[in-house]
Short mmCIF file of C-alpha atoms in Angstrom, two decimals:
data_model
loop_
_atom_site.label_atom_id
_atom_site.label_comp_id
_atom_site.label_asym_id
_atom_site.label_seq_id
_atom_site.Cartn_x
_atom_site.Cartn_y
_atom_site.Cartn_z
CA UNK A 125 39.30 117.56 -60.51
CA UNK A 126 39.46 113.59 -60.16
CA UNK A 127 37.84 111.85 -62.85
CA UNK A 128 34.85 109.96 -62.17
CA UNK A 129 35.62 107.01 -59.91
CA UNK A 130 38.70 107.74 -59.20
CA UNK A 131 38.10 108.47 -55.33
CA UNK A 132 36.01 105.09 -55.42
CA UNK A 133 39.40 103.08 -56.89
CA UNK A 134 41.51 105.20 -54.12
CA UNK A 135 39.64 103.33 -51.51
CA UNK A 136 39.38 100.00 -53.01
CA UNK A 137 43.05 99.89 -53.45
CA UNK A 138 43.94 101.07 -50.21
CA UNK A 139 41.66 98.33 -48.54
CA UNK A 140 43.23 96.02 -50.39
CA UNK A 141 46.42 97.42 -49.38
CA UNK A 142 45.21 97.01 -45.73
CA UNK A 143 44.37 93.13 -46.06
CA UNK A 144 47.44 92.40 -47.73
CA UNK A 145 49.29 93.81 -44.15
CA UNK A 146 46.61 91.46 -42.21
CA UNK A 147 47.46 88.46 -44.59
CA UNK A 148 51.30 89.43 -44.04
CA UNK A 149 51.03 89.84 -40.34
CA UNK A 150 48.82 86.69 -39.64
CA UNK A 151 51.02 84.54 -42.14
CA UNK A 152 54.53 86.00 -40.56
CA UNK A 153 53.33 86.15 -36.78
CA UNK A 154 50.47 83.85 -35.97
CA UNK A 155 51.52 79.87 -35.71
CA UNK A 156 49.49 77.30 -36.99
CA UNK A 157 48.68 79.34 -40.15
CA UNK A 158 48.94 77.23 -43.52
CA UNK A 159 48.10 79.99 -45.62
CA UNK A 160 46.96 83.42 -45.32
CA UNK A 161 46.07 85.28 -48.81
CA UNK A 162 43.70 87.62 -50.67
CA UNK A 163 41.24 85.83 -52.57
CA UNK A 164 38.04 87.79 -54.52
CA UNK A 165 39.19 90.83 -53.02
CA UNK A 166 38.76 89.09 -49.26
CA UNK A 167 41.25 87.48 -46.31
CA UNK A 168 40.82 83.82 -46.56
CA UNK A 169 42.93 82.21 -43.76
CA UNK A 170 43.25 78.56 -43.65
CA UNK A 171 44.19 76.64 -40.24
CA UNK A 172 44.17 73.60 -38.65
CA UNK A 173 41.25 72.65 -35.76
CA UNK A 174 44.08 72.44 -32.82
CA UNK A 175 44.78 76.57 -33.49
CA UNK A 176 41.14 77.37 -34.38
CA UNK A 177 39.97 78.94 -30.82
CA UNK A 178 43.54 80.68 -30.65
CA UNK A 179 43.10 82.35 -34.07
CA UNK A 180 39.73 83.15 -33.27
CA UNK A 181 40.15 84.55 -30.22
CA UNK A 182 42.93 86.79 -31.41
CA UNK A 183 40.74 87.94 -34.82
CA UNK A 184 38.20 88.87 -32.46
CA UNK A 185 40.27 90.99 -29.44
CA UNK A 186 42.89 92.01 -31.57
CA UNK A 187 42.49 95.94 -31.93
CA UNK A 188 44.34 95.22 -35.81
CA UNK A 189 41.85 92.65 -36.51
CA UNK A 190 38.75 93.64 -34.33
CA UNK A 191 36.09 91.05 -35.73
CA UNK A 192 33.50 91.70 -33.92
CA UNK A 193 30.77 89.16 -35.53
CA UNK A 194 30.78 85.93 -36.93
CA UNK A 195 28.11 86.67 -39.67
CA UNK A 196 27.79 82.87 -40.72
CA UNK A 197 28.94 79.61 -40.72
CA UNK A 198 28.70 76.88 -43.40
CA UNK A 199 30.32 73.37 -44.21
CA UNK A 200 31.97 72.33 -48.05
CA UNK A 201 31.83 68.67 -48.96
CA UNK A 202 34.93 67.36 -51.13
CA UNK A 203 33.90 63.68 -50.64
CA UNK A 204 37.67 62.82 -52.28
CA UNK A 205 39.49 64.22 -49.72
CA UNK A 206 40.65 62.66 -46.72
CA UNK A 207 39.32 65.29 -44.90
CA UNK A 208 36.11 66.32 -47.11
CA UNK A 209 34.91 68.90 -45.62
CA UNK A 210 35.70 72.33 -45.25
CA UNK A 211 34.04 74.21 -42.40
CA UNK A 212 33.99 78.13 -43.31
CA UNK A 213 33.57 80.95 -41.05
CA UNK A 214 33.01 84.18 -41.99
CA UNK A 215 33.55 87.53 -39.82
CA UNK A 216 32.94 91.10 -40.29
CA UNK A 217 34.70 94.26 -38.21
CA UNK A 218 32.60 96.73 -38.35
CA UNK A 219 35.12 98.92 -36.31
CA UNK A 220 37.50 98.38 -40.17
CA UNK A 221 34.49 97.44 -42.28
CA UNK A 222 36.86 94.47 -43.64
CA UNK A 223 35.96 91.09 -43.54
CA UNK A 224 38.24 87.83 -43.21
CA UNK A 225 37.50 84.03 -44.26
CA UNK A 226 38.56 81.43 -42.14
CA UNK A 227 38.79 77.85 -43.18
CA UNK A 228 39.45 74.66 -41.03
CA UNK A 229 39.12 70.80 -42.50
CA UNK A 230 38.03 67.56 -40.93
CA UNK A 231 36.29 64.39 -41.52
CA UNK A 232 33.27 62.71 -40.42
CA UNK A 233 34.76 61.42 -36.75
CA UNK A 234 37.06 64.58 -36.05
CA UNK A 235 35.47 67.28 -34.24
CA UNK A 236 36.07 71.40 -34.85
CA UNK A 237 36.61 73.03 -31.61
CA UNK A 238 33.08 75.13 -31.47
CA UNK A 239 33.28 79.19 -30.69
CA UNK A 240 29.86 79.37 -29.24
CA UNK A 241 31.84 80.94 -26.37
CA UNK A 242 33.48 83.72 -28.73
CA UNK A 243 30.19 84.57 -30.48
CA UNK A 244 26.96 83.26 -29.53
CA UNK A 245 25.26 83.06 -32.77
CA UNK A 246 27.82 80.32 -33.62
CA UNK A 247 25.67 77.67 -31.63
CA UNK A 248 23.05 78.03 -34.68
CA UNK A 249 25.69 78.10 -37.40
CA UNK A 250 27.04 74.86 -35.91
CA UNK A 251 23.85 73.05 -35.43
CA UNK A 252 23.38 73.64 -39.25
CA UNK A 253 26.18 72.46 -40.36
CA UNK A 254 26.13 69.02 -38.19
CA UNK A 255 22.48 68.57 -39.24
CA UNK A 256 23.63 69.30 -43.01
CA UNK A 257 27.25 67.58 -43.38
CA UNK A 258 27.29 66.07 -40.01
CA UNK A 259 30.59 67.71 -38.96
CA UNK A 260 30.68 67.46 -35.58
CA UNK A 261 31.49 70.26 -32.87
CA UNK A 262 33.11 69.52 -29.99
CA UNK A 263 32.29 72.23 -26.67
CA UNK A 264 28.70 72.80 -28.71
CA UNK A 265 26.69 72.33 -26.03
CA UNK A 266 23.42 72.14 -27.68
CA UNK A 267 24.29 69.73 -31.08
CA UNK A 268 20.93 69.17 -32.16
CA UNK A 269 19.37 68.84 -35.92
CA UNK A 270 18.09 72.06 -36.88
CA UNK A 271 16.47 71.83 -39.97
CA UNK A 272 15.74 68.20 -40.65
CA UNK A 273 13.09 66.32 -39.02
CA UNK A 274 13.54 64.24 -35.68
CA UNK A 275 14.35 60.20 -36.77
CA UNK A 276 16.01 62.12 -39.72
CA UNK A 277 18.36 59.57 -41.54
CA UNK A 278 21.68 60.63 -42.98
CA UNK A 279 22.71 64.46 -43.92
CA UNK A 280 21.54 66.03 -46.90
CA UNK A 281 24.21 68.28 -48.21
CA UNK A 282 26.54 65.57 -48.58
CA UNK A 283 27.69 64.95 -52.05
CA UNK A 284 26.82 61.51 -51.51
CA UNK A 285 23.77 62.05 -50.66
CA UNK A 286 21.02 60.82 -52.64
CA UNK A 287 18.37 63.35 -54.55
CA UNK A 288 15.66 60.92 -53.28
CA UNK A 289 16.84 60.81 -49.74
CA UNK A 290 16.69 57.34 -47.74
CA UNK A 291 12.88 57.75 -46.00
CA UNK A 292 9.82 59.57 -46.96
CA UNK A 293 7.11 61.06 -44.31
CA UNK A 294 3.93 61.31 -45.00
CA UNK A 295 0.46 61.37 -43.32
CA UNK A 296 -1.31 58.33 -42.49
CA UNK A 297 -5.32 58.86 -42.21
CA UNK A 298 -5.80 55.21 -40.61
CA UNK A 299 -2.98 55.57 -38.25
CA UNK A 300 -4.00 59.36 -37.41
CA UNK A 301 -0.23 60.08 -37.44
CA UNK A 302 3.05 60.85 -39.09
CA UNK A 303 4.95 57.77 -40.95
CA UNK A 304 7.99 57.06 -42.10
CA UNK A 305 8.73 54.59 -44.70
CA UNK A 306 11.71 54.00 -47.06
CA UNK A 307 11.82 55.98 -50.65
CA UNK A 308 9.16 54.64 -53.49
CA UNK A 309 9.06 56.56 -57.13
CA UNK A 310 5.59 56.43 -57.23
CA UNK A 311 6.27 55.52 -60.82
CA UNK A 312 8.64 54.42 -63.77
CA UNK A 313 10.80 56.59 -65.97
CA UNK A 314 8.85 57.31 -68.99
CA UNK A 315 9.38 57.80 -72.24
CA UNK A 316 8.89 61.48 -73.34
CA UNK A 317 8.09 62.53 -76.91
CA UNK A 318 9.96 66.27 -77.40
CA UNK A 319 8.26 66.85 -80.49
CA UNK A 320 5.88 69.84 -80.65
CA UNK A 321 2.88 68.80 -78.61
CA UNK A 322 0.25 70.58 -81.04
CA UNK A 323 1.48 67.88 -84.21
CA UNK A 324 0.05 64.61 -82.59
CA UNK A 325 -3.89 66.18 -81.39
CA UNK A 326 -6.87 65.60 -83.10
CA UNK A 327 -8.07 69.03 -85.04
CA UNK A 328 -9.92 70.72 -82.92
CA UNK A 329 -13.46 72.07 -84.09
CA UNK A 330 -12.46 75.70 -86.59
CA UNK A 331 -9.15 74.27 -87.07
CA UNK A 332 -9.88 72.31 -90.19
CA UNK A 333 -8.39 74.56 -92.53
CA UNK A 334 -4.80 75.22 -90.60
CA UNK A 335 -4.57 71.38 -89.85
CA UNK A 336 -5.33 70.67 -94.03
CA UNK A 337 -2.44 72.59 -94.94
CA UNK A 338 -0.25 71.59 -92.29
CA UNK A 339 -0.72 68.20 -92.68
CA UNK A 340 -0.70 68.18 -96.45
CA UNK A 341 -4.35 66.08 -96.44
CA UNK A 342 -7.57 66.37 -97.86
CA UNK A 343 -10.16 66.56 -95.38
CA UNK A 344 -13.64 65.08 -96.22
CA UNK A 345 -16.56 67.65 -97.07
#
């Protein structure tokens, strides 16, 4: 009888066994591929924008490959880099249950080649991630903000970014509308005292006693 698990590692080993022919096939086969690898127990394959839609399109009719959703796409900020950010996209088969990684860079002028056309729920993806980072998408026929607010300034997962933001909306009751104005701290930094809170109140009525003998004093009679 197998020990406990056993069947479970089996399984694990021969999927990883199965990605590392995907990797070796894609690296091997497939131009414009800088790197194809196992990472965390998953395909990551890293291209350039020019062989995105080719890649794509062969991850998703491939029989081998067979990705037949993109379950999300997200953006990576690396403000350092010539090209800071990283646009991610991730797709499942659910014909192999096996998912693969794939990872494209570009800058704030540079477009990615959008794959609306491939999968549909990639116009969403890509609307968040130019509203967030502000990579643009070129073939995206619907690049609007998403999540942000319209007159929005700037985009707010970018490291630069500040915590404050660059406007603040609130609602005016003389106007009767929404405003916009620039960022105020509606006050100075103070100065906090991080000793126990209970040592600097007055003794509170019953306490007399406890406060006596904390305080080493002599209360009056």
């Amino acid at each position: 009888m197998a020990e406990p698990g056993a069947e479970l590692t089996m399984q694990v080993s021969l999927a990883r066994g199965a990605l590392g022919a995907l990797a070796f096939a894609l690296s091997t086969g497939v131009p414009g591929i800088h790197a194809a690898a196992i990472e965390g127990g998953e395909l990551v394959v890293r291209t350039s924008r020019d062989r995105l839609l080719a890649l794509m399109s062969l991850l998703r009719d491939d029989p081998r490959y067979a990705c037949e959703q993109l379950m999300d796409l997200c953006g990576v900020d690396y403000p350092a880099r010539a090209e800071r950010f990283e646009v991610v996209y991730n797709l499942l088969s659910v014909t192999h249950n096996h998912r693969i990684r794939v990872i494209v860079t570009t800058d704030e002028t540079n477009p990615v080649p959008s794959v609306h056309h491939l999968w549909p729920c990639a116009t969403w993806w890509e609307r968040e991630c130019y509203d967030l980072f502000g990579v643009l998408f070129s073939g995206q026929p619907d690049l609007r903000r998403i999540l942000t607010d319209y007159g929005f300034e700037g985009h707010p997962l970018r490291k630069d970014f500040p915590l404050t933001g660059y406007v603040e909306m609130r609602y005016d009751e003389d106007r009767r509308q929404v405003v916009y104005e620039p960022v105020k701290l509606t006050q100075d930094f103070r100065n906090f005292d991080f000793e126990s809170p209970w040592e600097g109140i007055l003794t509170l009525p019953g306490d007399e006693k406890a406060h006596e003998s904390r305080q080493g004093l002599k209360l009056p009679r």
